[in-house]
Short mmCIF file of N, CA and C in Angstrom, two decimals:
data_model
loop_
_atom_site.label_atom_id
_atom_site.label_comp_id
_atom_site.label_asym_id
_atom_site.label_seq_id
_atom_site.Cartn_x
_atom_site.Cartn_y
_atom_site.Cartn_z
N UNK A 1 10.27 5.74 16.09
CA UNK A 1 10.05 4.47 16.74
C UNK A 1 9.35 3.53 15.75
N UNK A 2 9.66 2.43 15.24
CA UNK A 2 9.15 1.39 14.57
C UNK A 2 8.78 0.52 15.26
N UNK A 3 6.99 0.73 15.29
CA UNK A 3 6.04 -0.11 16.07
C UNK A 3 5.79 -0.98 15.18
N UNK A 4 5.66 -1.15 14.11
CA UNK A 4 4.93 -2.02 13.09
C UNK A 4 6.27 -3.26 12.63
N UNK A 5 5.95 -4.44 13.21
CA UNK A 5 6.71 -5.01 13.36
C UNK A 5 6.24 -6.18 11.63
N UNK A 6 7.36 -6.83 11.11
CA UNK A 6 6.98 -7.93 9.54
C UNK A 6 5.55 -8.21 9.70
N UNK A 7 5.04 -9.27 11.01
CA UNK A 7 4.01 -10.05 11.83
C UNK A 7 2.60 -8.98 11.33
N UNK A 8 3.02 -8.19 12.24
CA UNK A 8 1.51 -6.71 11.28
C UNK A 8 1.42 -6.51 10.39
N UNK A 9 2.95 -5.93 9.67
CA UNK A 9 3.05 -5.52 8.46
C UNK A 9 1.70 -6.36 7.47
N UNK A 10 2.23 -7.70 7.15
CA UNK A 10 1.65 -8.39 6.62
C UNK A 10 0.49 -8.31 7.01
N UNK A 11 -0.05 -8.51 7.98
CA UNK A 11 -1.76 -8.58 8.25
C UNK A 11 -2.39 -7.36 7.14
N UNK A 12 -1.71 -5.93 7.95
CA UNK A 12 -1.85 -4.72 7.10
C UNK A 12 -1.56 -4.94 5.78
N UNK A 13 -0.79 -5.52 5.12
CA UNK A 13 -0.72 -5.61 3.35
C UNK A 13 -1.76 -6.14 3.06
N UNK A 14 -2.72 -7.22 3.45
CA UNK A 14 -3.57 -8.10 3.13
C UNK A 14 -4.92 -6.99 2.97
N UNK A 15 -4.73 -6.34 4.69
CA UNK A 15 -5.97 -5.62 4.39
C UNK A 15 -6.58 -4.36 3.96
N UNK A 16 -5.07 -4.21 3.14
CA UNK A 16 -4.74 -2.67 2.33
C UNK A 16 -5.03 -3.24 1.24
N UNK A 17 -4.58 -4.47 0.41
CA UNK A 17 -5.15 -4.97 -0.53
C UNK A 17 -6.46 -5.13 -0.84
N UNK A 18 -6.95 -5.78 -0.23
CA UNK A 18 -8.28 -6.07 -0.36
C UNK A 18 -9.58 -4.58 -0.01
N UNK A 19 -8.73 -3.73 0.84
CA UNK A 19 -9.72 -2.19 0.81
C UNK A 19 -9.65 -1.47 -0.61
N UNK A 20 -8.27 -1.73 -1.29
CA UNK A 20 -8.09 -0.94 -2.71
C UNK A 20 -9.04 -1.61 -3.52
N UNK A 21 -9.35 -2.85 -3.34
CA UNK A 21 -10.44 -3.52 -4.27
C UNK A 21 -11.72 -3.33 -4.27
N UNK A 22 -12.40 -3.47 -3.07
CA UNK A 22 -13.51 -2.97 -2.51
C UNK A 22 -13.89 -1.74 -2.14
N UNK A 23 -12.51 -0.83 -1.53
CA UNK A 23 -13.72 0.51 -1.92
C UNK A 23 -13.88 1.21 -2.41
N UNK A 24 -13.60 1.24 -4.04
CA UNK A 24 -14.23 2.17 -4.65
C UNK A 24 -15.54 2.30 -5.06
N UNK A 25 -16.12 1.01 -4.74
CA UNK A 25 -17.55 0.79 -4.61
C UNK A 25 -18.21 1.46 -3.74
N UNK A 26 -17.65 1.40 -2.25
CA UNK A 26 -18.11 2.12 -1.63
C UNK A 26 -18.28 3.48 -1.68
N UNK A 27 -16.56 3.99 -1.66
CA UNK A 27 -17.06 5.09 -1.36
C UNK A 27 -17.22 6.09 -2.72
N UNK A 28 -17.31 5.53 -3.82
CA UNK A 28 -18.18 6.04 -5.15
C UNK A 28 -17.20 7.21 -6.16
N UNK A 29 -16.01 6.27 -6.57
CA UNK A 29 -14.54 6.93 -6.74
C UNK A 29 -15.53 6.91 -8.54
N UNK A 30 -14.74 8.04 -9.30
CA UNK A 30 -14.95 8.02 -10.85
C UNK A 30 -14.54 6.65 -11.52
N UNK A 31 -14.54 6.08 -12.49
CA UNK A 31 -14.21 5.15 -13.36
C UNK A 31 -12.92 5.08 -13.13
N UNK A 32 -12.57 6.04 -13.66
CA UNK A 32 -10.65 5.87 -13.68
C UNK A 32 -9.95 6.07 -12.54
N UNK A 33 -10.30 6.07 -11.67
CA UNK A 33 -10.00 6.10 -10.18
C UNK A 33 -10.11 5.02 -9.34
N UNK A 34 -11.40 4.30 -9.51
CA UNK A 34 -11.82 3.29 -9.24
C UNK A 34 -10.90 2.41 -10.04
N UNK A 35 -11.03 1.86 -10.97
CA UNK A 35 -10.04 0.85 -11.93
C UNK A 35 -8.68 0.70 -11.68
N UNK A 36 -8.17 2.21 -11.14
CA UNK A 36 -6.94 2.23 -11.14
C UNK A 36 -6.52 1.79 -9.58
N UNK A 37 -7.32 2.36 -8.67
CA UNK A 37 -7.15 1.64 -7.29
C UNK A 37 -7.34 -0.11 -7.19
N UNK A 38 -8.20 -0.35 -7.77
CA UNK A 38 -8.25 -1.95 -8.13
C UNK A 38 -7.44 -2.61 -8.59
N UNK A 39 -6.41 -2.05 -9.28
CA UNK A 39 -5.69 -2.57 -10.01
C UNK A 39 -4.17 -2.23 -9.03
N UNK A 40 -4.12 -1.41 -8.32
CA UNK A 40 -3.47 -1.12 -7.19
C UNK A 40 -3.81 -2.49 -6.34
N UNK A 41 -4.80 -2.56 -6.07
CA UNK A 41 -4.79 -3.75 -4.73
C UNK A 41 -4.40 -4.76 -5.50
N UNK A 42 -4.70 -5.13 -6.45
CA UNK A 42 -4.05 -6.47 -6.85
C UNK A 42 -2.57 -6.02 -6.76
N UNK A 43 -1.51 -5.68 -7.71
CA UNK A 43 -0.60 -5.30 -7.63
C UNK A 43 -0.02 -5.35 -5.79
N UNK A 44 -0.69 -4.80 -5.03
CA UNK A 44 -0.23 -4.83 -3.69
C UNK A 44 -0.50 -6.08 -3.24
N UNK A 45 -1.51 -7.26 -3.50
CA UNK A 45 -1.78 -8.27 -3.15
C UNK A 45 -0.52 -9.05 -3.64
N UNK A 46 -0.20 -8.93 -4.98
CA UNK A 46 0.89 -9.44 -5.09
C UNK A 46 2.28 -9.38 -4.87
N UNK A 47 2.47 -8.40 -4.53
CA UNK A 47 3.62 -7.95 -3.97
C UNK A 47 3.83 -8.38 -2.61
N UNK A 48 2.42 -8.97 -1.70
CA UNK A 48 2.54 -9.50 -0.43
C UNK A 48 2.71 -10.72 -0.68
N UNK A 49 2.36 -11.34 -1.90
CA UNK A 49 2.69 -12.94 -1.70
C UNK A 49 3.63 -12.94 -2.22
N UNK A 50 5.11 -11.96 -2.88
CA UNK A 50 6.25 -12.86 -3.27
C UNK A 50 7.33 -12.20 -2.04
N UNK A 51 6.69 -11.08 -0.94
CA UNK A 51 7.77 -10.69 -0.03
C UNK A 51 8.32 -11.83 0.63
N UNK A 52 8.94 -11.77 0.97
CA UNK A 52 10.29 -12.51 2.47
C UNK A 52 9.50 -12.21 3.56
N UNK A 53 8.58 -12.76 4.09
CA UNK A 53 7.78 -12.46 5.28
C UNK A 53 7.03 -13.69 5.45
N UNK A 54 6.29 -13.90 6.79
CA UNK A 54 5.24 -14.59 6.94
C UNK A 54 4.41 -14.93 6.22
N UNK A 55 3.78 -13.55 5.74
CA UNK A 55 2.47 -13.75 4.49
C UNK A 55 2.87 -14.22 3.61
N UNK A 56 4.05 -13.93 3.48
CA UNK A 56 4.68 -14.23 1.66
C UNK A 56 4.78 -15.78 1.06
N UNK A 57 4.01 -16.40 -0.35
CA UNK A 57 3.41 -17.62 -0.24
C UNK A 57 5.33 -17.53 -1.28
N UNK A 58 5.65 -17.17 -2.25
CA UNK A 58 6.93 -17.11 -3.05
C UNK A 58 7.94 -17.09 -2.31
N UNK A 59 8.21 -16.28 -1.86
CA UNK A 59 9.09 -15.23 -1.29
C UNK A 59 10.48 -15.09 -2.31
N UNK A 60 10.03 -13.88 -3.16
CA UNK A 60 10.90 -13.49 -3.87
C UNK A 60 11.71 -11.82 -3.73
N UNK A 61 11.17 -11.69 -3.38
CA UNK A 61 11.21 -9.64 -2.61
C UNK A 61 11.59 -9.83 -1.14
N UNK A 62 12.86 -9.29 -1.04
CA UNK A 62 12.99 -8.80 0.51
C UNK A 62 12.16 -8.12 0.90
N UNK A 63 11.89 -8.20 2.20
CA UNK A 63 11.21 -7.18 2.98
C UNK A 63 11.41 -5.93 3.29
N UNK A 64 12.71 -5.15 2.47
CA UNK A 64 13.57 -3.86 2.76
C UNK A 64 12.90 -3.64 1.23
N UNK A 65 12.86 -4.09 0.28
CA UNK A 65 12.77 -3.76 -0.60
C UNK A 65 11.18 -3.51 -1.28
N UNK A 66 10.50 -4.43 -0.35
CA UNK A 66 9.24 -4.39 0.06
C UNK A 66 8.75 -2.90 0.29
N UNK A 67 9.14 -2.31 1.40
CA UNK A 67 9.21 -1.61 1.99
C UNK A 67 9.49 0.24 1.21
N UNK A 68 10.36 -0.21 0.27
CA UNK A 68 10.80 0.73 -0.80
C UNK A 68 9.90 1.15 -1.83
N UNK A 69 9.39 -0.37 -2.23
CA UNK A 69 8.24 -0.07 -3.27
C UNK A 69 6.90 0.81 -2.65
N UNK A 70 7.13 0.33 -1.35
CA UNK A 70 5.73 1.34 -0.78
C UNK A 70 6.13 2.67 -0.40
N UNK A 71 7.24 3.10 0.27
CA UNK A 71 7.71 4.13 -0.22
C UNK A 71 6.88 5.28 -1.50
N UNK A 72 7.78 4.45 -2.53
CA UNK A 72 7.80 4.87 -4.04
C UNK A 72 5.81 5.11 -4.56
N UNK A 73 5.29 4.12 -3.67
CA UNK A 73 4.21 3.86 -3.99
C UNK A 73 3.11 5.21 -3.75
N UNK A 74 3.38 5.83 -2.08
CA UNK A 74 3.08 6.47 -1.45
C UNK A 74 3.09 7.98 -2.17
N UNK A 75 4.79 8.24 -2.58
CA UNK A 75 4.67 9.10 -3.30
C UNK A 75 4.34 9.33 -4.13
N UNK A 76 3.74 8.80 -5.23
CA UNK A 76 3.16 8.76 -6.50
C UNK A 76 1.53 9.01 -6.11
N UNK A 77 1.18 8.29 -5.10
CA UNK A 77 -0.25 8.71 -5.23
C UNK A 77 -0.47 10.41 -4.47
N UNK A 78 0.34 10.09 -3.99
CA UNK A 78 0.02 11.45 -3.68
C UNK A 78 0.47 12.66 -4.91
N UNK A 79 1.22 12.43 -5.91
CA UNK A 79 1.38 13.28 -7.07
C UNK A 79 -0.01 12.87 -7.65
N UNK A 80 -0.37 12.27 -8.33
CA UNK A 80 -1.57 11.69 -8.15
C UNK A 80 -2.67 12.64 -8.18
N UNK A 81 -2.77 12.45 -6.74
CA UNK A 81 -4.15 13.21 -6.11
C UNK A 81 -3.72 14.32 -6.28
N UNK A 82 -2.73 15.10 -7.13
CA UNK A 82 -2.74 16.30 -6.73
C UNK A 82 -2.68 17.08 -8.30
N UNK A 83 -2.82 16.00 -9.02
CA UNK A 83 -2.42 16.19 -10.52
C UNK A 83 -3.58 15.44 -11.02
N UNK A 84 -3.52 14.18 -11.55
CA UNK A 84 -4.84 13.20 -12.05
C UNK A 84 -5.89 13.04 -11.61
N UNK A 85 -5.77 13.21 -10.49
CA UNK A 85 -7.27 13.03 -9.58
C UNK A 85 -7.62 14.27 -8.94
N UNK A 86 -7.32 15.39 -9.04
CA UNK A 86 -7.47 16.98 -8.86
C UNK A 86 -8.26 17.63 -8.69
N UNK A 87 -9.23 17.22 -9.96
CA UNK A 87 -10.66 17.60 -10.34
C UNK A 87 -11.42 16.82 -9.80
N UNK A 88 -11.96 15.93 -9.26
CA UNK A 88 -12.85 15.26 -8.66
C UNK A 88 -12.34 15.05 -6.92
N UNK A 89 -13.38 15.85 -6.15
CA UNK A 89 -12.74 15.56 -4.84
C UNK A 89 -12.99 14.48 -3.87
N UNK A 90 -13.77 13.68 -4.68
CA UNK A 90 -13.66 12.56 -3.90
C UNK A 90 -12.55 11.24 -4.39
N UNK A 91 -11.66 11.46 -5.70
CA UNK A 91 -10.90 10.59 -5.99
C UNK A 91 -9.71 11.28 -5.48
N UNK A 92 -9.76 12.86 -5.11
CA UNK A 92 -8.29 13.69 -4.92
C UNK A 92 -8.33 12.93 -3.38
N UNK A 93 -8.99 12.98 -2.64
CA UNK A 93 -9.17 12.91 -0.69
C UNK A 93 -8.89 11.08 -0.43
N UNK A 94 -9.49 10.52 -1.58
CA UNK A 94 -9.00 9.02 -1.42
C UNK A 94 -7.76 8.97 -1.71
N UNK A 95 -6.88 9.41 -2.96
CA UNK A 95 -5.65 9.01 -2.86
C UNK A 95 -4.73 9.81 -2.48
N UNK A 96 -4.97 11.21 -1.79
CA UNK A 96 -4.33 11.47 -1.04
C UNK A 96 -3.92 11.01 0.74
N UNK A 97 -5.72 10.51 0.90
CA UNK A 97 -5.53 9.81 2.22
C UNK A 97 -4.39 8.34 2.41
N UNK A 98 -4.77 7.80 0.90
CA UNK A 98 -4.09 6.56 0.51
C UNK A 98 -2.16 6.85 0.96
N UNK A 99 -1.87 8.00 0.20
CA UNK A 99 -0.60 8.04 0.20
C UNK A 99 -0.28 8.63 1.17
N UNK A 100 -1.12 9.28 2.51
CA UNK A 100 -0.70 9.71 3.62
C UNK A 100 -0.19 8.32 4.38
N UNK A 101 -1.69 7.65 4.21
CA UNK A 101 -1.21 6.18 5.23
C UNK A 101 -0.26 4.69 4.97
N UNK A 102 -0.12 4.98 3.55
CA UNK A 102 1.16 4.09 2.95
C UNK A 102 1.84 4.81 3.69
N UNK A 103 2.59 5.92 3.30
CA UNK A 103 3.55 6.59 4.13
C UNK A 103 3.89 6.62 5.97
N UNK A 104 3.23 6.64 6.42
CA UNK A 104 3.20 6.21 7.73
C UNK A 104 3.22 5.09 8.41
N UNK A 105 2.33 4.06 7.53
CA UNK A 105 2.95 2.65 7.73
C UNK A 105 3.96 2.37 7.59
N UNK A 106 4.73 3.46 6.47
CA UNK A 106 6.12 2.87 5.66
C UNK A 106 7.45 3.07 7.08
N UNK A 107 7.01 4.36 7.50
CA UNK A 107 7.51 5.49 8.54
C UNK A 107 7.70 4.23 10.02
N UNK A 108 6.80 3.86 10.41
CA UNK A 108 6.56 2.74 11.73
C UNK A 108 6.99 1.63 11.28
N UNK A 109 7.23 0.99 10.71
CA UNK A 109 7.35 -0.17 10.04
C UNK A 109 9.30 -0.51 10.44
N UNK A 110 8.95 -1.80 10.88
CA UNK A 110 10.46 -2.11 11.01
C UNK A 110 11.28 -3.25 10.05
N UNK A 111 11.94 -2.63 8.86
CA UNK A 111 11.95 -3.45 8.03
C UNK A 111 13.34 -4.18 8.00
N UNK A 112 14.20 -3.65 9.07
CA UNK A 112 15.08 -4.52 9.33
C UNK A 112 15.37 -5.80 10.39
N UNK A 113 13.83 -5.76 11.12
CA UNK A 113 13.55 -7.00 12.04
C UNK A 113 13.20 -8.21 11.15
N UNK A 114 13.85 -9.47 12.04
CA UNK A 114 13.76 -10.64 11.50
C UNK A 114 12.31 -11.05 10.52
N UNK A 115 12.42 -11.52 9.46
CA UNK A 115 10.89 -12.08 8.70
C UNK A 115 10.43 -13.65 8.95
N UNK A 116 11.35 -13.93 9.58
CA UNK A 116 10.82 -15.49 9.69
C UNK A 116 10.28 -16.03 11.06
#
């Protein structure tokens, strides 16, 4: 069932962005974990302003394709956490949590409903 309709989606990109930025402060990720999630939220910040959606200030990226990159995105962190971030368990549990809930957003998400 795809509950997560473009309208959310977007809210959720904004505030998936802006958590990759801010919490590795919080919750006290290594250097290279931290940097690299930061550099993740930007990357995801931008990827919300060139989608085909509401949020999207460009709109250069369909919203299917949108949708793919997070996919792709999801799975990687979770290789990730299970390889690069391995040894430290508080950078393995962040980006494994990360790529559980990309994935599930990706999963609910209806990316063939109207964007405009």
């Amino acid at each position: 069932m795809k509950i997560i309709t473009p309208k959310i989606h977007v809210i959720l990109d904004y505030v998936v962005a802006l958590f990759l930025i801010i919490a590795p402060n919080i919750v006290g990720l290594s250097t290279t974990a931290a940097t690299f999630s930061m550099v993740l939220g930007g990357i995801h910040f931008l990827l919300t302003l060139i989608t085909i959606f509401r949020g999207g200030v460009v709109k250069l990226v369909s919203f299917p394709i949108h949708g793919f990159i997070e996919l792709v995105v999801s799975f990687t962190l979770a290789v990730l956490a299970l390889t690069v971030f391995s040894k430290n368990m508080t950078d393995h549990f962040y980006y494994a949590g990360l790529a559980v809930a990309i994935f599930i957003v990706f999963i609910l998400t209806d990316y063939k409903a109207k964007t405009s």
